[in-house]
Coordinates of C-alpha atoms in Angstrom, one line a residue:
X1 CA 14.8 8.9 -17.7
X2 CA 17.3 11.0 -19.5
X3 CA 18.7 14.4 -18.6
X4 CA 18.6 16.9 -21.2
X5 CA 22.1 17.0 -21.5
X6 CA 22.2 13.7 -23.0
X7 CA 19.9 14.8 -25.9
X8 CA 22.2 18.1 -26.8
X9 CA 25.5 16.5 -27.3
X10 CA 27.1 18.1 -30.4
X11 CA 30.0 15.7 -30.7
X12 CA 30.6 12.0 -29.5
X13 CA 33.8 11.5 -27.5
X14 CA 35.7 9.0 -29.5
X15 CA 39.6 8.1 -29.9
X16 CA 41.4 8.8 -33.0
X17 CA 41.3 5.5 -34.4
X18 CA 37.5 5.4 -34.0
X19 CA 37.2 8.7 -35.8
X20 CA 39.2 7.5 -38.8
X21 CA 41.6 9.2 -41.4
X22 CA 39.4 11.4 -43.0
X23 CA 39.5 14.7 -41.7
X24 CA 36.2 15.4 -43.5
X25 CA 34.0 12.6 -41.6
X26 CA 30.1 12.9 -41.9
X27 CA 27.9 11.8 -39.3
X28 CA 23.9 11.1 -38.7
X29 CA 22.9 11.9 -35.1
X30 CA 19.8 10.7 -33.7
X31 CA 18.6 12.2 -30.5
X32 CA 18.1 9.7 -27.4
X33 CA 17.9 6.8 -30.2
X34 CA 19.0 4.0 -28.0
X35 CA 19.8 2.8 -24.7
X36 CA 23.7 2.6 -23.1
X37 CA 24.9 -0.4 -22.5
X38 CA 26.5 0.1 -19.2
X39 CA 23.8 2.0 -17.3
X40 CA 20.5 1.5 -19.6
X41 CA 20.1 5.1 -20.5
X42 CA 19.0 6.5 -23.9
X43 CA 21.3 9.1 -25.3
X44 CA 22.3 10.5 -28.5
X45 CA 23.9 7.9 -30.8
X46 CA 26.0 9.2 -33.8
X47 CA 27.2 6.9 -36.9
X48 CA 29.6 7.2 -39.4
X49 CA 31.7 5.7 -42.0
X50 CA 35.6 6.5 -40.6
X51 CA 36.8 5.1 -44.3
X52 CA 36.9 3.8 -47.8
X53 CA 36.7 -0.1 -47.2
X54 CA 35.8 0.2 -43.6
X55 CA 32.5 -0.2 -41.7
X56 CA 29.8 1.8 -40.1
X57 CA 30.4 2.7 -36.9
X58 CA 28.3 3.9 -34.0
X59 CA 28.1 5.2 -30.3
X60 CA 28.0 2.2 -27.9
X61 CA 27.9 4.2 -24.3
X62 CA 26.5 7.4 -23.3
X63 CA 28.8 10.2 -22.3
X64 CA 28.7 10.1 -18.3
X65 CA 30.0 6.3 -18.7
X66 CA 32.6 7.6 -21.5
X67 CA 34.0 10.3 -19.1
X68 CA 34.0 8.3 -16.0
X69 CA 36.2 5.7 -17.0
X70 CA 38.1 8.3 -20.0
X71 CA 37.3 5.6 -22.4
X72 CA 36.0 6.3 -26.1
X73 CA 32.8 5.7 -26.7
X74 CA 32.8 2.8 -29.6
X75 CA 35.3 1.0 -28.7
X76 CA 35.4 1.7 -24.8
X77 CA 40.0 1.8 -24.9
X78 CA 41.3 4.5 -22.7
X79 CA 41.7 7.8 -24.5
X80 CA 45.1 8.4 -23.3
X81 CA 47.2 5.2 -24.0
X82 CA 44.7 3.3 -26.5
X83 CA 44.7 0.3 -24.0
X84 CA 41.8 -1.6 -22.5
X85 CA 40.6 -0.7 -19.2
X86 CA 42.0 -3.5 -17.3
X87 CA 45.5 -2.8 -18.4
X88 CA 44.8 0.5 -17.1
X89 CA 43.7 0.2 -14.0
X90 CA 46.2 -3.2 -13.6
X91 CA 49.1 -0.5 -14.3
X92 CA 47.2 2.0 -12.1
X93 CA 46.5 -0.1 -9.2
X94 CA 42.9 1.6 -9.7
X95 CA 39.7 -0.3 -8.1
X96 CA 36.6 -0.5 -10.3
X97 CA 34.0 1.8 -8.1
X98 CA 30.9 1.3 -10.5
X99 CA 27.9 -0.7 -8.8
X100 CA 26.9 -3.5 -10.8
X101 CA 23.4 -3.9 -9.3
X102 CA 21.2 -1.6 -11.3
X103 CA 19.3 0.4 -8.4
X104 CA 23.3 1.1 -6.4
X105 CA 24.6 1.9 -10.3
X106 CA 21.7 4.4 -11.1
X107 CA 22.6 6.7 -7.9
X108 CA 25.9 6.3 -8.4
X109 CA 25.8 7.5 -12.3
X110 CA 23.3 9.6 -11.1
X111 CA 25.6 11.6 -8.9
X112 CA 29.1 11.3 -10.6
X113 CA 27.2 13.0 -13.7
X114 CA 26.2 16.1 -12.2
X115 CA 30.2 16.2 -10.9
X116 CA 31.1 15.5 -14.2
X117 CA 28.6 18.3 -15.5
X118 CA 30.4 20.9 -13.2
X119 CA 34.3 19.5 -13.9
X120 CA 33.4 19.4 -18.1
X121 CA 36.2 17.1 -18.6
X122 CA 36.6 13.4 -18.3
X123 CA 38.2 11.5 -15.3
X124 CA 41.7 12.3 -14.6
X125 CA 44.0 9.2 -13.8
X126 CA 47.0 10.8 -15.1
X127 CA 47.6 11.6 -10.6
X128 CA 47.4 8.2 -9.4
X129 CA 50.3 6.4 -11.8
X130 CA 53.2 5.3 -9.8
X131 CA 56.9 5.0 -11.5
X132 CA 56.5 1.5 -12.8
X133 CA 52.7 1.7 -13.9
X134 CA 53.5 4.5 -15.8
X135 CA 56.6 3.7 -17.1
X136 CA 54.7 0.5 -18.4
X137 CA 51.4 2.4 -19.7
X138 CA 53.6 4.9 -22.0
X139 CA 55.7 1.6 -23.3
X140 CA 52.6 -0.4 -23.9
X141 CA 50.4 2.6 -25.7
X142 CA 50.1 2.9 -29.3
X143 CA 52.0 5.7 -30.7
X144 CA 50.0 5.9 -33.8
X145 CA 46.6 5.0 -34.6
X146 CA 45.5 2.0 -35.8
X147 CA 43.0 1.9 -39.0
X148 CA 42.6 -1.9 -39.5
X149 CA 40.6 -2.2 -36.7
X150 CA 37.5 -0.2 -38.9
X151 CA 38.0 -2.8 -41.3
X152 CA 34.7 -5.0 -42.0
X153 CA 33.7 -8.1 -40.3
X154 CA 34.6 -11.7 -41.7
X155 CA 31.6 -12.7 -43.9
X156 CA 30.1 -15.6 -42.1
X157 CA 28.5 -17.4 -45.2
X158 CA 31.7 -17.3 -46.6
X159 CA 33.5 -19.4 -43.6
X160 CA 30.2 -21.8 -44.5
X161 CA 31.1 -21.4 -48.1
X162 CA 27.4 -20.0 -48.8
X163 CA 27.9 -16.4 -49.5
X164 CA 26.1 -15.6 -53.0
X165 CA 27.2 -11.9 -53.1
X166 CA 30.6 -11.8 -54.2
X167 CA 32.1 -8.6 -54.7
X168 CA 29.0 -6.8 -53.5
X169 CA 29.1 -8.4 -50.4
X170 CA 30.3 -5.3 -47.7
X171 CA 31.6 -7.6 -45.1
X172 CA 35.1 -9.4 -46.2
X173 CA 36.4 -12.8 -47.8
X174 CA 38.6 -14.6 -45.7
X175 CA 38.8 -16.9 -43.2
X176 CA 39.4 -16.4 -39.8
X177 CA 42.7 -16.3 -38.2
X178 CA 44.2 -16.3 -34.5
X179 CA 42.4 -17.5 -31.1
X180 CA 39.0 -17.8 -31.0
X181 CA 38.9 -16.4 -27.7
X182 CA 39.4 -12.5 -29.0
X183 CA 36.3 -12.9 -30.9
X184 CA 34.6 -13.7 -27.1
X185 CA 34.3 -9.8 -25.8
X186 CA 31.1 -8.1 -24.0
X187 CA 31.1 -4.7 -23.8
X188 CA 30.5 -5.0 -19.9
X189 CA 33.0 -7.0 -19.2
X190 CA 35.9 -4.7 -21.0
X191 CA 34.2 -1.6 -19.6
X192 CA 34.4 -2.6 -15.8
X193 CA 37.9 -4.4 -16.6
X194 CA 37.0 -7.7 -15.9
X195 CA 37.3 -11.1 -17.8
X196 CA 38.6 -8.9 -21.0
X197 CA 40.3 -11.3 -23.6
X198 CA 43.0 -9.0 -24.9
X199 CA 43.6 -7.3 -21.5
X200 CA 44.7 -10.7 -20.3
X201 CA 47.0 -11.3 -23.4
X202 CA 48.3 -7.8 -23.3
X203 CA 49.4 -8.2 -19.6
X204 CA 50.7 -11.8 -20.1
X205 CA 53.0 -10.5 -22.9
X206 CA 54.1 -7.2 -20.8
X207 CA 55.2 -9.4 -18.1
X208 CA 56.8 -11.9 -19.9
X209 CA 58.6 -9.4 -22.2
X210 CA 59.5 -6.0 -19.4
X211 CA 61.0 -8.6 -16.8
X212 CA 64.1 -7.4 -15.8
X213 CA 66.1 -9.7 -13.6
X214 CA 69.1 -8.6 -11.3
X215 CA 72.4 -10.3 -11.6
X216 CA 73.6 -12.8 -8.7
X217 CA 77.0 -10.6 -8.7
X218 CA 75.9 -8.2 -5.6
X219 CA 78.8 -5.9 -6.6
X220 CA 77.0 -4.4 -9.9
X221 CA 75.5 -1.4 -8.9
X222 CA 75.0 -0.1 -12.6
X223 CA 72.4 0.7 -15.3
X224 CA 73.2 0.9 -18.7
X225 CA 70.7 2.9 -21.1
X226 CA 70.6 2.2 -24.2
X227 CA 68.9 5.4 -27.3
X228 CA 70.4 7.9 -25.5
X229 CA 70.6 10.9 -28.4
X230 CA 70.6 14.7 -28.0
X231 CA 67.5 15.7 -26.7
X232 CA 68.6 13.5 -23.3
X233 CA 71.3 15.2 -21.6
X234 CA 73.7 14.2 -18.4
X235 CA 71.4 16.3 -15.8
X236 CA 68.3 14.5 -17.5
X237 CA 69.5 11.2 -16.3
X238 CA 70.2 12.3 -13.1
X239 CA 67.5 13.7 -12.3
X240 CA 65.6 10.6 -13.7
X241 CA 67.4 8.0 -11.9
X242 CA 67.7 10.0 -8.5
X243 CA 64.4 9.2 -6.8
X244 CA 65.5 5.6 -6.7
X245 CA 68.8 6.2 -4.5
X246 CA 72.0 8.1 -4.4
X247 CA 74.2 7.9 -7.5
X248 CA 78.0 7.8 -8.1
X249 CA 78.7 9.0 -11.4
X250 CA 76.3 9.3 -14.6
X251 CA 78.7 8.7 -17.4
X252 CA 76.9 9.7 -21.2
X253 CA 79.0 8.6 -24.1
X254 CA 77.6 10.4 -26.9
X255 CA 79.5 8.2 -29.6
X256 CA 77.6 5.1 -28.4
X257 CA 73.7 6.6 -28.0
X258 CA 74.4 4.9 -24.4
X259 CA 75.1 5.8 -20.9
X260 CA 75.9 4.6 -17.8
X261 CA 73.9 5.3 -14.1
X262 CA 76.3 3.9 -11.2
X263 CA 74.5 3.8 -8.2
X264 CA 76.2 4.0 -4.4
X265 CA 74.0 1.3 -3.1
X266 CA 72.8 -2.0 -5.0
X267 CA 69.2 -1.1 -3.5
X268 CA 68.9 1.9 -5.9
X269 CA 70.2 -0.1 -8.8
X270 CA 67.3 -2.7 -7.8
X271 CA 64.5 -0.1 -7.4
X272 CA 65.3 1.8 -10.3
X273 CA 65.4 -1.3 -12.7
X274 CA 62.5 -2.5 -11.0
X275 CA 60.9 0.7 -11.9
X276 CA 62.1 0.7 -15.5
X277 CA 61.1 -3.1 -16.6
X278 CA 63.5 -3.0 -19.7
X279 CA 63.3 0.6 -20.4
X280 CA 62.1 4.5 -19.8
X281 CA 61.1 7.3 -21.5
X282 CA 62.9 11.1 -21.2
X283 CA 61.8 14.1 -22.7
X284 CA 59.4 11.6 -24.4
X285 CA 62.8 9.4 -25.6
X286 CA 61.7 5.7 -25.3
X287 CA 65.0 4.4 -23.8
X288 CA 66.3 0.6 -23.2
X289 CA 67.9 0.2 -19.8
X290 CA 70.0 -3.4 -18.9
X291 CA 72.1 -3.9 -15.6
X292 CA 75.5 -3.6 -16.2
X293 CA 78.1 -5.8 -16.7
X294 CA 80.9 -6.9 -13.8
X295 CA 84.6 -4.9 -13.9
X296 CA 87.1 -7.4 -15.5
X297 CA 89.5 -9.0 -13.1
X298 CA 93.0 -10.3 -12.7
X299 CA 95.7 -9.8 -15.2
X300 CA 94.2 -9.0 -18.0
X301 CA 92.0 -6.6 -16.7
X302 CA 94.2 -3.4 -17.8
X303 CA 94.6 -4.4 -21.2
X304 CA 90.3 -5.3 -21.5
X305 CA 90.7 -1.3 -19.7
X306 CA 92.6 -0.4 -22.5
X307 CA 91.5 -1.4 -25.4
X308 CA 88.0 -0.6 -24.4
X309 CA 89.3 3.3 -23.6
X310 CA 90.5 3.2 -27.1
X311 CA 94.3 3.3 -26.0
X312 CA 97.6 2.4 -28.0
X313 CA 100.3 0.3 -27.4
X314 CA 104.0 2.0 -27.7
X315 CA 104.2 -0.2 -30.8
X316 CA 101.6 0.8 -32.6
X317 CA 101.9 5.1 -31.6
X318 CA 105.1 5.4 -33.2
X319 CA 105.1 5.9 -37.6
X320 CA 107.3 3.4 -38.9
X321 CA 110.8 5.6 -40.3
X322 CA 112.0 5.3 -43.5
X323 CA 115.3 3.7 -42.2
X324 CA 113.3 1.0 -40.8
X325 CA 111.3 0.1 -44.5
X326 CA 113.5 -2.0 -46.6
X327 CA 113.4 -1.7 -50.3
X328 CA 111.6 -3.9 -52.7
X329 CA 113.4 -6.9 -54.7
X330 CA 115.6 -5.6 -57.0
X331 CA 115.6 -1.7 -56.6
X332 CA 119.0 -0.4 -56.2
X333 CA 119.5 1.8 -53.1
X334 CA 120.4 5.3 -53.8
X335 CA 123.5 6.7 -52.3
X336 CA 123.0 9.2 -49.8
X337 CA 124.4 12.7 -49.9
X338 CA 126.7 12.5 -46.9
X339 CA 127.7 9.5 -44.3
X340 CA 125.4 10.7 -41.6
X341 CA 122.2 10.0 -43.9
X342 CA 123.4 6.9 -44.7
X343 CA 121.7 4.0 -43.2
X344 CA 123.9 1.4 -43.6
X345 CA 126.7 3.4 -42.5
X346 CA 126.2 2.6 -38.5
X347 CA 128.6 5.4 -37.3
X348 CA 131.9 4.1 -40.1
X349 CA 133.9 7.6 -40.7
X350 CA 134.7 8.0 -44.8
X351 CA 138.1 7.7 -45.8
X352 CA 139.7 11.6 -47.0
X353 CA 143.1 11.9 -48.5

């Protein structure tokens, strides 16, 4: 049976994606029209058009489920990142806590809604990120949202080569492309963060891509960041890298967009890239961190020193003179004034009657 709060919802809680780009979105509400597909129970379902060229949408879950998990209701992503729930709660370390037997998941919806009731807001996981999950989660999220997922479905008489519609027909002309095994999702399945297609691609990628491996030199204690502008200042950096063990120097070299984090102990340097997985974000400053390279050795270590501090040799500091420039082919050399200006004189004294 349905509480009456599930009949007197105003407004759906959906993503911004879901919602579309048009600020002036219409929407048909039907009160208690269908049933959730998590717990079974009706609520209000809502449908709309979120573009030109795009499909209907609707309302999938109810909002207890929504706020439980902070996942939209349509296309059940979390609200905060835009990323399925199992690359969430991978990231998170966070255990799914929803019964699956209907009689254990009726009580337990039961009782989480009439907390959620009191709270008004949906479920906070913002507290349990660690360093690396987080660091991770803010790399992996979509900064903007992304339209082409409203687009319409592939025509299926048209991948049979039997559609009779043509232009009129709403869903689209083309064929499909990529793995069939995205087009295998269940609601269920994404919502408890199990057995979820893209989840399992997503992580595989991250992995793969964020694996940061530490040099067999054990003397490198050093991180070099990469994007470093403005807004991310020496103190920043400190205070960033810190937590992972006691630095040496933080060295910021504004001309580059880089910086360098020298750490006391190799253990720091380790936990800190551990933590960063190919990069870290400041002041909300996506930043690209890299171990550092060794010190040059043996004799031509000062001179790789040098050049790379920007240093001249004697040579090159000193202007040429104008003694030192020899005239062109066939100019004539003007005489100078008095013996002491004249070049080519190399100390002779002029003859005086």
């Amino acid at each position: 049976m349905a509480s009456a709060n599930e009949g007197d919802v105003e407004f759906p809680i959906l993503c911004e994606t879901c919602l579309g780009e048009n600020p002036y979105v219409r929407m048909t509400k039907e009160r208690l029209g269908k049933e959730c597909k998590i717990c079974a129970k009706a609520f209000t379902i809502f449908r709309w058009l979120p573009g030109r060229g795009m499909r209907y949408k609707k309302t999938e879950i109810c909002p207890t489920c929504a706020k439980l998990k902070n996942v939209c209701q349509t296309c059940i992503l979390d609200l905060e990142h835009g990323l399925p729930v199992q690359v969430r709660d991978t990231m998170l370390n966070i255990q799914d806590e929803v019964p699956r037997q209907e009689a254990n998941r009726r009580d337990y919806l039961a009782k989480m809604a009439n907390s959620l009731e009191v709270v008004g807001e949906q479920t906070d996981f913002s507290g349990k990120a660690q360093p690396v999950g987080r660091e991770m989660l803010k790399r992996m999220a979509r900064k903007d949202p992304y339209y082409q997922r409203n687009r319409a479905h592939i025509c299926s008489f048209f991948v049979k080569d039997q559609c009779t519609r043509g232009n009129e027909c709403p869903y689209r002309h083309e064929m499909p492309q990529g793995d069939s095994e995205l087009a295998k999702q269940n609601i269920v399945d994404r919502y408890h963060g199990n057995n979820d297609p893209v989840a399992r691609r997503m992580l595989a990628r991250s992995l793969k891509t964020d694996r940061l491996d530490a040099p067999e030199d054990k003397s490198i204690t050093s991180l070099f960041v990469l994007g470093v502008d403005q807004s991310v200042t020496q103190g920043d950096l400190r205070d960033h890298f810190l937590p992972f063990g006691e630095l040496k120097s933080v060295v910021v070299v504004p001309k580059g967009n880089c910086a360098f984090v020298n750490f006391k102990q190799r253990a720091g340097a380790e936990a800190a890239a551990l933590a960063a997985l190919g990069g870290c974000s400041i002041n909300d400053k996506s930043l690209k961190v890299a171990w550092g390279k060794p010190k040059p050795k043996g004799p031509k270590s000062e001179l790789a020193l040098a050049e790379a501090s920007g240093k001249e040799t004697a040579t090159d500091s000193q202007p040429p003179t104008r003694a030192s420039i020899p005239p062109p082919p066939g100019a004539r050399r003007e005489s100078a004034p008095y013996p002491s200006q004249d070049p080519t004189a190399q100390g002779a004294h002029s003859n005086s009657k």
